[in-house]
Amino acid sequence: MEIRRVGVVGCGLMGSGIAEVAAKSGFDVIVCEVDDEVVENGKSLIRKSMDRAVEKEKMTLTEQEVAWGHLHFTAEVSELENSDIVVEAIIENLDAKAELFQQLDRLCPDHTIFASNTSSLPVTDIAAATSRADQFIGLHFFNPVPVMKLVEVVRTIATSQETLDRALQFSRALNKVPITAKDNSGFVVNLLLVPYLLDAIRQLEHGVATVEDIDAAMTLGLGYPMGPFILCDFVGIDTLYQISEIMFDEYRDPRYAPPPLLKRIVTMGRFGQKSGKGFYDWSGEKPTALSV
Ligand code: CAA
């Protein structure tokens, strides 16, 4: 069955990007958040990103208006009942995701596909909470979603071929490039990215170099678009911490163990760009490194 109506649950950094891209691709999108205040915040994230796309000449004002017309916002999960696919992008917590999908399982028609944007939880663990594990898939997008072309399409041992095909088709319709990965925590990208970011923090703990110099090393020496500490702030330091805890729990491999400094920074509420402070202070024109 053709996908026309897309439900997106969670309108933070990732959910807002997924909703924006789906609306720009002509899908009717219902975006659900926990309450009206968070809905307003999500709306403004999408508005800002679309304004930036217009400014960068990636979109015309007319296209922006049309895309905006495809978006509908709600604080009621029940409004997702007519979705052909629901993409979940809420907090990285198994219980919260399982509870949401159980609710959706009761609500949505038989043909609805369920997709999680989880970056590190095994998709199988979430799918097992529903009665439609064959129609459950991982769709892992990358931040900033409107710019990054990749989607990791994650198939569990229960995902049907038809669901995989529909998810690949949907990803391409969003103008993304899908790759298929099996359901191992971290999939392809985070399996490589997380040890790299944690190693940069360990370098800092060992006093190898400063935050700015390690970042300069990776941008100027290897041509990476962002150094590891800017990237930590961009991804969210709390998010990185959660992901590494989940991956360490899964593999019991010290490569994924969060270094103590990461934990300290999270404890101090320095979550990165979104909270104004992380490894850098984001309050000025340019980010400036903070002491650690
Ligand atoms: N909508 C559409 N296009 C946009 C846009 C928007 N809102 N904002 C910017 N763009 C376009 C620009 O027009 C530009 O396109 P061209 O190259 O064709 O000109 C391109 O995006 C880059 O934009 P900018 O020039 O404004 O910005 P930049 O060159 O400083 O790049 C960046 C910004 C794309 C974020 C770049 O720094 C980058 O690629 N960083 C790495 C990001 C990354 O690694 N993301 C993955 C994080 S991991 C993750 O998300 C998953 C997880 O589970 C942890």
Short mmCIF file of N, CA, C and O in Angstrom, two decimals, residues 147-279:
data_model
loop_
_atom_site.label_atom_id
_atom_site.label_comp_id
_atom_site.label_asym_id
_atom_site.label_seq_id
_atom_site.Cartn_x
_atom_site.Cartn_y
_atom_site.Cartn_z
N VAL A 147 19.83 18.17 5.62
CA VAL A 147 21.08 18.26 4.86
C VAL A 147 21.74 16.89 4.65
O VAL A 147 22.26 16.61 3.57
N MET A 148 21.74 16.04 5.67
CA MET A 148 22.47 14.77 5.57
C MET A 148 21.66 13.76 4.74
O MET A 148 20.48 13.54 5.01
N LYS A 149 22.33 13.15 3.78
CA LYS A 149 21.61 12.32 2.80
C LYS A 149 21.31 10.90 3.27
O LYS A 149 20.51 10.19 2.69
N LEU A 150 22.02 10.44 4.31
CA LEU A 150 21.93 9.02 4.67
C LEU A 150 20.72 8.69 5.55
O LEU A 150 20.35 9.46 6.42
N VAL A 151 20.15 7.51 5.28
CA VAL A 151 19.23 6.88 6.25
C VAL A 151 19.68 5.43 6.41
O VAL A 151 19.85 4.72 5.41
N GLU A 152 19.90 5.01 7.64
CA GLU A 152 20.17 3.60 7.90
C GLU A 152 18.82 2.90 8.07
O GLU A 152 18.04 3.27 8.95
N VAL A 153 18.57 1.94 7.22
CA VAL A 153 17.31 1.19 7.29
C VAL A 153 17.64 -0.13 7.98
O VAL A 153 18.44 -0.93 7.48
N VAL A 154 17.05 -0.31 9.15
CA VAL A 154 17.48 -1.41 10.01
C VAL A 154 16.42 -2.51 10.07
O VAL A 154 15.28 -2.28 10.52
N ARG A 155 16.82 -3.67 9.60
CA ARG A 155 15.91 -4.81 9.52
C ARG A 155 16.18 -5.76 10.67
O ARG A 155 17.34 -6.15 10.89
N THR A 156 15.14 -6.14 11.38
CA THR A 156 15.32 -7.14 12.44
C THR A 156 15.08 -8.52 11.84
O THR A 156 14.66 -8.62 10.68
N ILE A 157 15.26 -9.56 12.65
CA ILE A 157 15.02 -10.90 12.11
C ILE A 157 13.52 -11.12 11.83
O ILE A 157 13.16 -12.04 11.11
N ALA A 158 12.67 -10.23 12.37
CA ALA A 158 11.23 -10.39 12.15
C ALA A 158 10.68 -9.50 11.04
O ALA A 158 9.57 -9.70 10.57
N THR A 159 11.45 -8.49 10.61
CA THR A 159 10.95 -7.55 9.60
C THR A 159 10.69 -8.27 8.28
O THR A 159 11.56 -8.97 7.77
N SER A 160 9.50 -8.05 7.70
CA SER A 160 9.19 -8.72 6.43
C SER A 160 9.88 -8.02 5.27
O SER A 160 10.22 -6.83 5.35
N GLN A 161 10.03 -8.75 4.17
CA GLN A 161 10.63 -8.18 2.96
C GLN A 161 9.78 -7.01 2.47
O GLN A 161 10.30 -5.98 2.03
N GLU A 162 8.45 -7.17 2.57
CA GLU A 162 7.56 -6.10 2.09
C GLU A 162 7.77 -4.81 2.89
O GLU A 162 7.83 -3.72 2.32
N THR A 163 7.94 -4.95 4.20
CA THR A 163 8.17 -3.77 5.03
C THR A 163 9.50 -3.12 4.68
O THR A 163 9.60 -1.89 4.55
N LEU A 164 10.52 -3.95 4.47
CA LEU A 164 11.83 -3.42 4.09
C LEU A 164 11.71 -2.66 2.77
O LEU A 164 12.20 -1.52 2.64
N ASP A 165 11.04 -3.25 1.79
CA ASP A 165 10.89 -2.61 0.48
C ASP A 165 10.16 -1.28 0.60
O ASP A 165 10.54 -0.28 0.00
N ARG A 166 9.10 -1.28 1.40
CA ARG A 166 8.33 -0.03 1.56
C ARG A 166 9.16 1.03 2.26
O ARG A 166 9.10 2.22 1.92
N ALA A 167 9.98 0.62 3.22
CA ALA A 167 10.81 1.58 3.96
C ALA A 167 11.91 2.15 3.05
O ALA A 167 12.23 3.34 3.11
N LEU A 168 12.46 1.29 2.19
CA LEU A 168 13.49 1.77 1.25
C LEU A 168 12.88 2.76 0.26
O LEU A 168 13.45 3.82 -0.01
N GLN A 169 11.70 2.41 -0.21
CA GLN A 169 10.98 3.28 -1.16
C GLN A 169 10.64 4.63 -0.50
O GLN A 169 10.83 5.69 -1.09
N PHE A 170 10.19 4.56 0.74
CA PHE A 170 9.85 5.78 1.49
C PHE A 170 11.10 6.65 1.67
O PHE A 170 11.07 7.86 1.45
N SER A 171 12.23 6.03 2.03
CA SER A 171 13.47 6.78 2.24
C SER A 171 13.89 7.49 0.94
O SER A 171 14.30 8.65 0.97
N ARG A 172 13.76 6.79 -0.16
CA ARG A 172 14.13 7.40 -1.46
C ARG A 172 13.16 8.52 -1.80
O ARG A 172 13.57 9.56 -2.35
N ALA A 173 11.90 8.35 -1.45
CA ALA A 173 10.91 9.42 -1.72
C ALA A 173 11.22 10.67 -0.89
O ALA A 173 10.82 11.77 -1.24
N LEU A 174 11.95 10.49 0.20
CA LEU A 174 12.37 11.64 1.02
C LEU A 174 13.66 12.25 0.45
O LEU A 174 14.26 13.13 1.08
N ASN A 175 14.09 11.72 -0.70
CA ASN A 175 15.34 12.19 -1.32
C ASN A 175 16.57 11.85 -0.48
O ASN A 175 17.54 12.60 -0.47
N LYS A 176 16.48 10.73 0.22
CA LYS A 176 17.62 10.25 1.01
C LYS A 176 18.23 9.03 0.33
O LYS A 176 17.60 8.41 -0.54
N VAL A 177 19.43 8.71 0.77
CA VAL A 177 20.09 7.51 0.26
C VAL A 177 20.06 6.47 1.38
O VAL A 177 20.72 6.65 2.41
N PRO A 178 19.25 5.41 1.21
CA PRO A 178 19.19 4.40 2.28
C PRO A 178 20.30 3.36 2.15
O PRO A 178 20.68 2.99 1.04
N ILE A 179 20.82 2.93 3.29
CA ILE A 179 21.64 1.72 3.30
C ILE A 179 20.94 0.76 4.27
O ILE A 179 20.25 1.20 5.19
N THR A 180 21.12 -0.52 4.04
CA THR A 180 20.45 -1.50 4.91
C THR A 180 21.45 -2.04 5.92
O THR A 180 22.59 -2.34 5.56
N ALA A 181 21.02 -2.10 7.16
CA ALA A 181 21.91 -2.63 8.20
C ALA A 181 21.14 -3.65 9.03
O ALA A 181 19.91 -3.56 9.17
N LYS A 182 21.88 -4.62 9.59
CA LYS A 182 21.19 -5.55 10.49
C LYS A 182 21.07 -4.90 11.87
O LYS A 182 21.70 -3.88 12.15
N ASP A 183 20.24 -5.48 12.68
CA ASP A 183 19.89 -4.85 13.95
C ASP A 183 20.95 -5.12 15.03
O ASP A 183 20.72 -5.90 15.94
N ASN A 184 22.10 -4.48 14.85
CA ASN A 184 23.09 -4.52 15.94
C ASN A 184 23.22 -3.09 16.48
O ASN A 184 23.26 -2.14 15.68
N SER A 185 23.25 -2.96 17.79
CA SER A 185 23.24 -1.64 18.41
C SER A 185 24.32 -0.74 17.79
O SER A 185 25.48 -1.11 17.74
N GLY A 186 23.91 0.44 17.33
CA GLY A 186 24.85 1.38 16.70
C GLY A 186 24.86 1.25 15.18
O GLY A 186 25.44 2.09 14.49
N PHE A 187 24.25 0.18 14.65
CA PHE A 187 24.14 -0.07 13.20
C PHE A 187 25.51 0.10 12.52
O PHE A 187 26.46 -0.53 12.96
N VAL A 188 25.62 0.95 11.51
CA VAL A 188 26.92 1.13 10.84
C VAL A 188 27.62 2.38 11.38
O VAL A 188 28.75 2.32 11.87
N VAL A 189 26.93 3.51 11.33
CA VAL A 189 27.60 4.79 11.62
C VAL A 189 28.03 4.89 13.08
O VAL A 189 29.20 5.18 13.37
N ASN A 190 27.13 4.65 14.01
CA ASN A 190 27.49 4.85 15.41
C ASN A 190 28.49 3.81 15.93
O ASN A 190 29.21 4.07 16.89
N LEU A 191 28.52 2.66 15.26
CA LEU A 191 29.50 1.65 15.64
C LEU A 191 30.92 2.19 15.43
O LEU A 191 31.86 1.86 16.14
N LEU A 192 31.05 3.07 14.41
CA LEU A 192 32.35 3.70 14.13
C LEU A 192 32.48 5.05 14.82
O LEU A 192 33.55 5.41 15.33
N LEU A 193 31.38 5.81 14.83
CA LEU A 193 31.44 7.19 15.32
C LEU A 193 31.60 7.27 16.84
O LEU A 193 32.39 8.08 17.35
N VAL A 194 30.88 6.43 17.56
CA VAL A 194 30.87 6.55 19.03
C VAL A 194 32.27 6.29 19.63
O VAL A 194 32.78 7.10 20.40
N PRO A 195 32.97 5.18 19.23
CA PRO A 195 34.34 5.01 19.77
C PRO A 195 35.26 6.17 19.41
O PRO A 195 36.11 6.56 20.20
N TYR A 196 35.07 6.74 18.22
CA TYR A 196 35.91 7.88 17.79
C TYR A 196 35.67 9.08 18.72
O TYR A 196 36.63 9.69 19.21
N LEU A 197 34.40 9.41 18.97
CA LEU A 197 34.11 10.56 19.84
C LEU A 197 34.60 10.31 21.27
O LEU A 197 35.17 11.19 21.91
N LEU A 198 34.38 9.08 21.74
CA LEU A 198 34.82 8.76 23.12
C LEU A 198 36.34 8.79 23.21
O LEU A 198 36.90 9.23 24.22
N ASP A 199 37.03 8.36 22.16
CA ASP A 199 38.50 8.41 22.15
C ASP A 199 39.00 9.85 22.20
O ASP A 199 40.02 10.13 22.82
N ALA A 200 38.29 10.75 21.52
CA ALA A 200 38.69 12.17 21.56
C ALA A 200 38.57 12.68 23.00
O ALA A 200 39.46 13.40 23.48
N ILE A 201 37.51 12.27 23.70
CA ILE A 201 37.34 12.70 25.10
C ILE A 201 38.46 12.09 25.96
O ILE A 201 39.01 12.75 26.84
N ARG A 202 38.81 10.85 25.67
CA ARG A 202 39.91 10.21 26.43
C ARG A 202 41.23 10.93 26.17
O ARG A 202 42.03 11.12 27.08
N GLN A 203 41.45 11.36 24.93
CA GLN A 203 42.67 12.14 24.61
C GLN A 203 42.70 13.39 25.48
O GLN A 203 43.75 13.77 26.00
N LEU A 204 41.56 14.02 25.59
CA LEU A 204 41.46 15.25 26.39
C LEU A 204 41.74 14.94 27.87
O LEU A 204 42.49 15.67 28.53
N GLU A 205 41.17 13.85 28.36
CA GLU A 205 41.42 13.44 29.75
C GLU A 205 42.92 13.21 30.00
O GLU A 205 43.42 13.50 31.07
N HIS A 206 43.58 12.67 28.97
CA HIS A 206 45.02 12.39 29.13
C HIS A 206 45.89 13.60 28.86
O HIS A 206 47.12 13.50 28.89
N GLY A 207 45.26 14.72 28.54
CA GLY A 207 46.02 15.96 28.32
C GLY A 207 46.85 15.96 27.04
O GLY A 207 47.85 16.67 26.94
N VAL A 208 46.42 15.16 26.06
CA VAL A 208 47.19 15.08 24.80
C VAL A 208 47.20 16.44 24.09
O VAL A 208 48.23 16.89 23.61
N ALA A 209 46.06 17.09 24.04
CA ALA A 209 45.96 18.41 23.39
C ALA A 209 44.68 19.09 23.87
O ALA A 209 43.89 18.47 24.59
N THR A 210 44.49 20.34 23.47
CA THR A 210 43.28 21.06 23.91
C THR A 210 42.09 20.69 23.01
O THR A 210 42.28 20.12 21.93
N VAL A 211 40.91 21.10 23.47
CA VAL A 211 39.68 20.88 22.70
C VAL A 211 39.83 21.48 21.29
O VAL A 211 39.58 20.81 20.27
N GLU A 212 40.28 22.75 21.24
CA GLU A 212 40.39 23.42 19.92
C GLU A 212 41.41 22.71 19.04
O GLU A 212 41.22 22.57 17.84
N ASP A 213 42.53 22.27 19.64
CA ASP A 213 43.58 21.66 18.82
C ASP A 213 43.17 20.28 18.32
O ASP A 213 43.48 19.90 17.18
N ILE A 214 42.46 19.52 19.14
CA ILE A 214 42.00 18.20 18.66
C ILE A 214 40.98 18.42 17.53
O ILE A 214 41.02 17.74 16.50
N ASP A 215 40.10 19.42 17.70
CA ASP A 215 39.13 19.71 16.63
C ASP A 215 39.85 20.16 15.36
O ASP A 215 39.52 19.71 14.25
N ALA A 216 40.85 21.04 15.54
CA ALA A 216 41.59 21.53 14.36
C ALA A 216 42.31 20.36 13.68
O ALA A 216 42.38 20.28 12.44
N ALA A 217 42.83 19.43 14.48
CA ALA A 217 43.56 18.29 13.92
C ALA A 217 42.66 17.50 12.96
O ALA A 217 43.09 17.11 11.87
N MET A 218 41.42 17.29 13.37
CA MET A 218 40.55 16.44 12.55
C MET A 218 39.94 17.17 11.36
O MET A 218 39.67 16.56 10.33
N THR A 219 39.70 18.50 11.52
CA THR A 219 39.16 19.23 10.36
C THR A 219 40.29 19.52 9.36
O THR A 219 40.15 19.26 8.17
N LEU A 220 41.42 20.03 9.87
CA LEU A 220 42.50 20.43 8.95
C LEU A 220 43.35 19.26 8.49
O LEU A 220 43.88 19.26 7.39
N GLY A 221 43.46 18.24 9.34
CA GLY A 221 44.32 17.11 8.99
C GLY A 221 43.60 16.05 8.17
O GLY A 221 44.21 15.38 7.36
N LEU A 222 42.31 15.90 8.42
CA LEU A 222 41.58 14.83 7.72
C LEU A 222 40.42 15.33 6.88
O LEU A 222 39.73 14.54 6.24
N GLY A 223 40.16 16.64 6.94
CA GLY A 223 39.08 17.19 6.13
C GLY A 223 37.69 16.85 6.65
O GLY A 223 36.71 16.89 5.90
N TYR A 224 37.58 16.48 7.94
CA TYR A 224 36.25 16.23 8.50
C TYR A 224 35.49 17.57 8.57
O TYR A 224 36.12 18.60 8.88
N PRO A 225 34.18 17.57 8.31
CA PRO A 225 33.47 18.86 8.34
C PRO A 225 33.44 19.50 9.74
O PRO A 225 33.37 20.72 9.87
N MET A 226 33.48 18.67 10.78
CA MET A 226 33.50 19.16 12.16
C MET A 226 34.51 18.34 12.95
O MET A 226 34.60 17.12 12.73
N GLY A 227 35.19 18.98 13.91
CA GLY A 227 36.06 18.23 14.82
C GLY A 227 35.20 17.45 15.82
O GLY A 227 34.00 17.71 15.95
N PRO A 228 35.79 16.52 16.57
CA PRO A 228 34.98 15.66 17.44
C PRO A 228 34.25 16.40 18.55
O PRO A 228 33.13 16.01 18.91
N PHE A 229 34.84 17.49 19.09
CA PHE A 229 34.17 18.16 20.21
C PHE A 229 33.03 19.05 19.74
O PHE A 229 31.97 19.11 20.38
N ILE A 230 33.22 19.70 18.59
CA ILE A 230 32.10 20.46 18.00
C ILE A 230 30.98 19.47 17.68
O ILE A 230 29.80 19.74 17.92
N LEU A 231 31.36 18.30 17.16
CA LEU A 231 30.35 17.30 16.79
C LEU A 231 29.62 16.78 18.03
O LEU A 231 28.40 16.58 18.01
N CYS A 232 30.37 16.57 19.14
CA CYS A 232 29.72 16.15 20.40
C CYS A 232 28.67 17.19 20.80
O CYS A 232 27.53 16.84 21.16
N ASP A 233 29.03 18.47 20.73
CA ASP A 233 28.10 19.53 21.11
C ASP A 233 26.91 19.57 20.16
O ASP A 233 25.78 19.88 20.56
N PHE A 234 27.16 19.26 18.90
CA PHE A 234 26.13 19.30 17.87
C PHE A 234 25.14 18.14 18.05
O PHE A 234 23.92 18.32 17.99
N VAL A 235 25.68 16.95 18.31
CA VAL A 235 24.83 15.76 18.50
C VAL A 235 24.07 15.86 19.82
O VAL A 235 22.94 15.41 19.96
N GLY A 236 24.69 16.49 20.83
CA GLY A 236 24.12 16.55 22.18
C GLY A 236 24.95 15.64 23.08
O GLY A 236 25.05 14.43 22.83
N ILE A 237 25.54 16.24 24.11
CA ILE A 237 26.44 15.45 24.96
C ILE A 237 25.65 14.45 25.80
O ILE A 237 26.10 13.33 26.03
N ASP A 238 24.44 14.85 26.19
CA ASP A 238 23.57 13.91 26.91
C ASP A 238 23.19 12.73 26.01
O ASP A 238 23.16 11.58 26.44
N THR A 239 22.94 13.05 24.73
CA THR A 239 22.59 11.99 23.77
C THR A 239 23.77 11.04 23.58
O THR A 239 23.59 9.81 23.61
N LEU A 240 24.96 11.59 23.41
CA LEU A 240 26.15 10.75 23.24
C LEU A 240 26.34 9.85 24.47
O LEU A 240 26.65 8.66 24.34
N TYR A 241 26.11 10.43 25.63
CA TYR A 241 26.26 9.66 26.87
C TYR A 241 25.26 8.49 26.90
O TYR A 241 25.64 7.34 27.17
N GLN A 242 24.00 8.80 26.56
CA GLN A 242 22.97 7.75 26.54
C GLN A 242 23.32 6.65 25.54
O GLN A 242 23.23 5.46 25.84
N ILE A 243 23.75 7.09 24.35
CA ILE A 243 24.08 6.11 23.29
C ILE A 243 25.23 5.21 23.75
O ILE A 243 25.19 3.99 23.59
N SER A 244 26.26 5.83 24.34
CA SER A 244 27.42 5.02 24.72
C SER A 244 27.06 4.06 25.86
O SER A 244 27.51 2.91 25.88
N GLU A 245 26.21 4.50 26.78
CA GLU A 245 25.75 3.60 27.85
C GLU A 245 25.01 2.39 27.27
O GLU A 245 25.23 1.25 27.68
N ILE A 246 24.13 2.68 26.30
CA ILE A 246 23.34 1.60 25.68
C ILE A 246 24.27 0.63 24.94
O ILE A 246 24.15 -0.59 25.06
N MET A 247 25.23 1.20 24.19
CA MET A 247 26.13 0.34 23.42
C MET A 247 27.06 -0.44 24.33
O MET A 247 27.36 -1.61 24.08
N PHE A 248 27.49 0.17 25.42
CA PHE A 248 28.35 -0.55 26.37
C PHE A 248 27.57 -1.69 27.02
O PHE A 248 28.07 -2.81 27.18
N ASP A 249 26.33 -1.39 27.35
CA ASP A 249 25.47 -2.39 27.96
C ASP A 249 25.28 -3.58 27.00
O ASP A 249 25.26 -4.74 27.43
N GLU A 250 25.18 -3.28 25.72
CA GLU A 250 24.95 -4.34 24.71
C GLU A 250 26.21 -5.18 24.48
O GLU A 250 26.17 -6.39 24.43
N TYR A 251 27.35 -4.52 24.31
CA TYR A 251 28.56 -5.24 23.88
C TYR A 251 29.55 -5.55 25.01
O TYR A 251 30.44 -6.36 24.82
N ARG A 252 29.42 -4.84 26.14
CA ARG A 252 30.39 -4.97 27.26
C ARG A 252 31.83 -4.80 26.74
O ARG A 252 32.74 -5.51 27.15
N ASP A 253 31.98 -3.89 25.80
CA ASP A 253 33.29 -3.64 25.19
C ASP A 253 33.74 -2.25 25.67
O ASP A 253 32.98 -1.27 25.49
N PRO A 254 34.94 -2.15 26.27
CA PRO A 254 35.36 -0.85 26.83
C PRO A 254 35.43 0.28 25.81
O PRO A 254 35.41 1.45 26.18
N ARG A 255 35.46 -0.06 24.51
CA ARG A 255 35.46 1.02 23.50
C ARG A 255 34.22 1.89 23.61
O ARG A 255 34.21 3.04 23.19
N TYR A 256 33.12 1.32 24.11
CA TYR A 256 31.86 2.07 24.18
C TYR A 256 31.58 2.63 25.57
O TYR A 256 30.57 3.27 25.79
N ALA A 257 32.49 2.38 26.50
CA ALA A 257 32.25 2.83 27.89
C ALA A 257 32.40 4.35 27.97
O ALA A 257 33.41 4.89 27.52
N PRO A 258 31.40 5.05 28.51
CA PRO A 258 31.53 6.51 28.58
C PRO A 258 32.67 6.93 29.51
O PRO A 258 32.73 6.48 30.66
N PRO A 259 33.61 7.75 29.04
CA PRO A 259 34.69 8.20 29.91
C PRO A 259 34.15 9.08 31.04
O PRO A 259 33.14 9.78 30.84
N PRO A 260 34.81 9.08 32.22
CA PRO A 260 34.30 9.87 33.35
C PRO A 260 34.05 11.34 32.99
O PRO A 260 33.06 11.92 33.44
N LEU A 261 34.91 11.93 32.16
CA LEU A 261 34.73 13.35 31.82
C LEU A 261 33.38 13.59 31.13
O LEU A 261 32.72 14.61 31.37
N LEU A 262 32.98 12.65 30.28
CA LEU A 262 31.69 12.78 29.59
C LEU A 262 30.55 12.83 30.63
O LEU A 262 29.66 13.68 30.56
N LYS A 263 30.66 11.94 31.60
CA LYS A 263 29.65 11.87 32.64
C LYS A 263 29.60 13.19 33.44
O LYS A 263 28.53 13.72 33.72
N ARG A 264 30.78 13.71 33.76
CA ARG A 264 30.85 14.97 34.55
C ARG A 264 30.18 16.12 33.80
O ARG A 264 29.48 16.93 34.38
N ILE A 265 30.44 16.19 32.50
CA ILE A 265 29.89 17.30 31.71
C ILE A 265 28.36 17.20 31.65
O ILE A 265 27.66 18.20 31.75
N VAL A 266 27.87 15.97 31.52
CA VAL A 266 26.41 15.77 31.53
C VAL A 266 25.84 16.17 32.89
O VAL A 266 24.82 16.87 32.98
N THR A 267 26.53 15.74 33.96
CA THR A 267 26.05 16.07 35.31
C THR A 267 25.95 17.59 35.51
O THR A 267 25.03 18.08 36.17
N MET A 268 26.86 18.32 34.87
CA MET A 268 26.83 19.78 34.99
C MET A 268 25.76 20.42 34.11
O MET A 268 25.61 21.64 34.07
N GLY A 269 25.02 19.59 33.36
CA GLY A 269 23.95 20.12 32.49
C GLY A 269 24.48 20.77 31.23
O GLY A 269 23.76 21.50 30.56
N ARG A 270 25.74 20.46 30.90
CA ARG A 270 26.31 21.03 29.67
C ARG A 270 26.04 20.05 28.53
O ARG A 270 26.84 19.16 28.26
N PHE A 271 24.88 20.21 27.89
CA PHE A 271 24.42 19.23 26.89
C PHE A 271 24.85 19.58 25.46
O PHE A 271 24.47 18.91 24.51
N GLY A 272 25.61 20.68 25.32
CA GLY A 272 26.06 21.05 23.97
C GLY A 272 25.34 22.26 23.43
O GLY A 272 24.79 23.06 24.19
N GLN A 273 25.30 22.35 22.12
CA GLN A 273 24.74 23.53 21.45
C GLN A 273 23.32 23.85 21.95
O GLN A 273 22.98 24.99 22.19
N LYS A 274 22.50 22.80 22.10
CA LYS A 274 21.09 23.03 22.45
C LYS A 274 20.92 23.67 23.83
O LYS A 274 19.93 24.35 24.08
N SER A 275 21.88 23.44 24.76
CA SER A 275 21.74 24.03 26.09
C SER A 275 22.65 25.26 26.25
O SER A 275 22.71 25.86 27.32
N GLY A 276 23.37 25.60 25.19
CA GLY A 276 24.23 26.80 25.23
C GLY A 276 25.67 26.52 25.65
O GLY A 276 26.56 27.30 25.40
N LYS A 277 25.87 25.37 26.32
CA LYS A 277 27.23 25.02 26.76
C LYS A 277 27.46 23.52 26.65
O LYS A 277 26.55 22.73 26.96
N GLY A 278 28.66 23.15 26.25
CA GLY A 278 29.05 21.74 26.21
C GLY A 278 30.56 21.74 26.38
O GLY A 278 31.07 22.21 27.39
N PHE A 279 31.26 21.26 25.36
CA PHE A 279 32.71 21.46 25.35
C PHE A 279 32.99 22.92 24.97
O PHE A 279 34.03 23.46 25.29
#
